[in-house]
Short mmCIF file of C-alpha atoms and ligand atoms in Angstrom, two decimals:
data_model
loop_
_atom_site.label_atom_id
_atom_site.label_comp_id
_atom_site.label_asym_id
_atom_site.label_seq_id
_atom_site.Cartn_x
_atom_site.Cartn_y
_atom_site.Cartn_z
CA UNK D 1 98.17 156.43 197.10
CA UNK D 2 100.09 154.16 198.64
CA UNK D 3 97.53 152.70 201.03
CA UNK D 4 94.97 153.32 196.94
CA UNK D 5 97.26 150.59 195.14
CA UNK D 6 97.39 148.01 197.79
CA UNK D 7 93.97 146.87 197.86
CA UNK D 8 94.57 145.79 194.11
CA UNK D 9 97.66 144.60 194.54
CA UNK D 10 96.86 142.27 197.43
CA UNK D 11 92.50 140.94 196.13
CA UNK D 12 91.64 138.35 194.82
CA UNK D 13 88.72 136.43 193.65
CA UNK D 14 89.11 133.57 195.76
CA UNK D 15 88.49 135.90 198.61
CA UNK D 16 85.13 136.01 197.17
CA UNK D 17 82.55 133.97 199.65
CA UNK D 18 79.24 133.01 199.51
CA UNK D 19 77.96 133.96 203.81
CA UNK D 20 75.17 132.12 204.71
CA UNK D 21 73.51 134.43 207.03
CA UNK D 22 71.29 133.11 210.06
CA UNK D 23 67.12 132.44 208.86
CA UNK D 24 64.88 132.13 211.03
CA UNK D 25 61.62 130.57 210.17
CA UNK D 26 57.86 131.50 210.60
CA UNK D 27 55.06 130.17 209.24
CA UNK D 28 54.30 133.81 208.00
CA UNK D 29 57.78 134.19 206.75
CA UNK D 30 61.54 134.07 207.58
CA UNK D 31 62.78 136.29 209.17
CA UNK D 32 67.55 136.84 208.59
CA UNK D 33 70.05 138.96 210.07
CA UNK D 34 72.66 140.71 209.59
CA UNK D 35 74.79 142.49 212.55
CA UNK D 36 77.83 143.26 214.11
CA UNK D 37 78.58 140.70 216.09
CA UNK D 38 81.73 139.34 214.74
CA UNK D 39 80.02 136.22 211.96
CA UNK D 40 81.00 138.45 209.59
CA UNK D 41 83.72 140.04 207.59
CA UNK D 42 83.87 143.45 208.37
CA UNK D 43 81.58 145.78 211.06
CA UNK D 44 78.00 147.62 209.15
CA UNK D 45 78.47 150.70 208.54
CA UNK D 46 76.15 151.33 204.88
CA UNK D 47 73.10 149.71 203.55
CA UNK D 48 71.86 150.79 200.57
CA UNK D 49 69.04 148.57 197.61
CA UNK D 50 68.52 148.52 194.43
CA UNK D 51 65.34 148.47 192.83
CA UNK D 52 62.66 148.98 190.04
CA UNK D 53 65.52 147.09 188.22
CA UNK D 54 65.44 147.08 184.46
CA UNK D 55 66.08 143.22 183.63
CA UNK D 56 68.51 143.74 180.68
CA UNK D 57 70.31 146.10 183.47
CA UNK D 58 74.77 145.90 184.22
CA UNK D 59 74.77 147.24 187.38
CA UNK D 60 78.59 147.47 188.92
CA UNK D 61 80.86 148.31 186.73
CA UNK D 62 83.43 149.27 189.58
CA UNK D 63 85.95 148.63 192.25
CA UNK D 64 86.64 150.93 195.50
CA UNK D 65 90.21 151.34 197.16
CA UNK D 66 88.60 150.86 200.69
CA UNK D 67 85.14 149.52 199.95
CA UNK D 68 84.01 146.05 200.87
CA UNK D 69 80.81 144.56 200.13
CA UNK D 70 78.60 141.84 200.73
CA UNK D 71 75.58 142.01 197.99
CA UNK D 72 72.52 139.68 198.68
CA UNK D 73 69.37 139.50 196.22
CA UNK D 74 66.46 140.93 198.79
CA UNK D 75 64.76 139.20 196.10
CA UNK D 76 64.13 137.43 193.23
CA UNK D 77 67.57 136.53 191.72
CA UNK D 78 70.45 138.07 189.88
CA UNK D 79 73.81 137.86 188.82
CA UNK D 80 77.38 138.96 190.07
CA UNK D 81 80.44 139.03 187.94
CA UNK D 82 83.63 139.24 190.36
CA UNK D 83 87.64 139.58 188.22
CA UNK D 84 90.02 140.13 189.71
CA UNK D 85 91.60 141.29 185.99
CA UNK D 86 93.52 137.57 185.67
CA UNK D 87 90.71 135.47 186.77
CA UNK D 88 86.14 135.61 187.40
CA UNK D 89 83.65 134.12 188.55
CA UNK D 90 79.62 134.61 188.80
CA UNK D 91 77.38 134.26 191.79
CA UNK D 92 74.16 133.24 190.83
CA UNK D 93 72.07 134.58 193.99
CA UNK D 94 68.76 134.05 194.16
CA UNK D 95 68.03 133.60 198.01
CA UNK D 96 67.51 136.22 200.58
CA UNK D 97 70.23 134.90 203.18
CA UNK D 98 72.73 134.23 200.60
CA UNK D 99 75.29 136.58 200.75
CA UNK D 100 78.64 137.33 198.90
CA UNK D 101 81.39 138.63 200.16
CA UNK D 102 83.47 140.95 197.94
CA UNK D 103 86.44 142.12 199.21
CA UNK D 104 87.96 145.25 198.29
CA UNK D 105 90.01 146.04 194.40
CA UNK D 106 87.81 143.62 192.63
CA UNK D 107 85.83 144.85 189.31
CA UNK D 108 81.97 143.62 190.52
CA UNK D 109 78.52 143.54 187.39
CA UNK D 110 75.63 142.44 188.34
CA UNK D 111 73.76 141.17 185.71
CA UNK D 112 70.61 138.88 184.71
CA UNK D 113 68.47 140.50 187.04
CA UNK D 114 64.96 138.82 187.77
CA UNK D 115 61.68 141.27 187.70
CA UNK D 116 61.34 143.13 190.91
CA UNK D 117 64.44 142.03 192.12
CA UNK D 118 66.48 143.84 194.54
CA UNK D 119 69.93 144.57 195.42
CA UNK D 120 70.57 145.23 198.86
CA UNK D 121 74.59 145.99 199.36
CA UNK D 122 76.43 146.23 203.22
CA UNK D 123 78.80 147.67 203.25
CA UNK D 124 81.80 148.97 204.97
CA UNK D 125 82.64 152.85 204.63
CA UNK D 126 80.24 155.99 204.25
CA UNK D 127 80.03 157.15 200.46
CA UNK D 128 83.44 158.55 199.04
CA UNK D 129 82.83 158.78 194.94
CA UNK D 130 87.02 158.29 195.49
CA UNK D 131 86.97 155.11 196.54
CA UNK D 132 85.76 153.58 192.99
CA UNK D 133 87.87 152.74 190.12
CA UNK D 134 84.72 153.22 187.53
CA UNK D 135 87.88 153.05 184.26
CA UNK D 136 88.38 149.20 183.47
CA UNK D 137 92.15 150.44 182.26
CA UNK D 138 92.73 152.62 185.62
CA UNK D 139 91.59 149.04 187.22
CA UNK D 140 93.50 146.09 184.96
CA UNK D 141 96.89 148.95 185.50
CA UNK D 142 96.38 149.26 189.56
CA UNK D 143 96.57 145.36 189.25
CA UNK D 144 99.87 145.30 187.55
CA UNK D 145 101.46 146.41 190.34
CA UNK D 146 101.45 142.59 191.61
CA UNK D 147 102.16 141.63 188.10
CA UNK D 148 105.43 143.70 188.21
P1 LIG M 201 77.32 153.29 192.00
O1 LIG M 201 78.00 152.54 192.88
O2 LIG M 201 77.24 152.52 190.58
O3 LIG M 201 75.70 152.37 191.25
P2 LIG M 201 75.72 150.53 190.96
O4 LIG M 201 77.36 149.80 191.54
O5 LIG M 201 75.25 149.77 191.71
O6 LIG M 201 75.66 150.59 189.29
O7 LIG M 201 76.61 154.08 192.46
C1 LIG M 201 75.29 154.97 191.34
C2 LIG M 201 75.09 156.49 192.12
O8 LIG M 201 74.60 156.19 192.58
C3 LIG M 201 75.71 157.02 190.94
O9 LIG M 201 76.36 158.27 191.17
C4 LIG M 201 76.80 157.55 192.83
C5 LIG M 201 74.89 157.37 193.58
N1 LIG M 201 75.12 156.55 195.31
C6 LIG M 201 74.73 157.40 196.82
O10 LIG M 201 74.70 158.77 196.06
N2 LIG M 201 75.37 157.38 197.35
C7 LIG M 201 75.19 156.17 197.77
O11 LIG M 201 75.40 155.11 199.18
C8 LIG M 201 75.64 154.74 196.06
C9 LIG M 201 77.00 153.68 196.48
C10 LIG M 201 75.66 155.55 194.85
#
């Protein structure tokens, strides 16, 4: 588990940031593009999206050993709270060209969904349940490695 411990030991929320994807205005709608041309922090491997979200939903609630993500409000708006075990910060995503970068080793929760919102995630990896840390006490245990 040495590599697994490493991402949690070295990640903190200062690495989370908003990336403004390019957007091209048009009288009949705006177009946004995300592509693997060097402007993103990782190469996109997988795309998934959540929709039909009840407004009182809490999504996320986990960290990853290796997976990096860009989280986008493709429709509507919602909040993303990122947590490194010491500090937390909440970002409100409300424009489809704003992508929140979340590196590995960061606990994230999505909440405050507006009606009709769509949470689009660009991921650096294939889906792998063993990459998830779903228990907060386990997350804190992994984080404590850097405090020893
Ligand atoms: P999860 O990542 O926990 O959702 P969120 O963080 O948005 O709340 O995934 C929810 C369920 O979907 C879980 O059973 C795993 C499954 N899943 C896949 O099968 N493939 C995927 O690519 C993803 C992201 C999730």
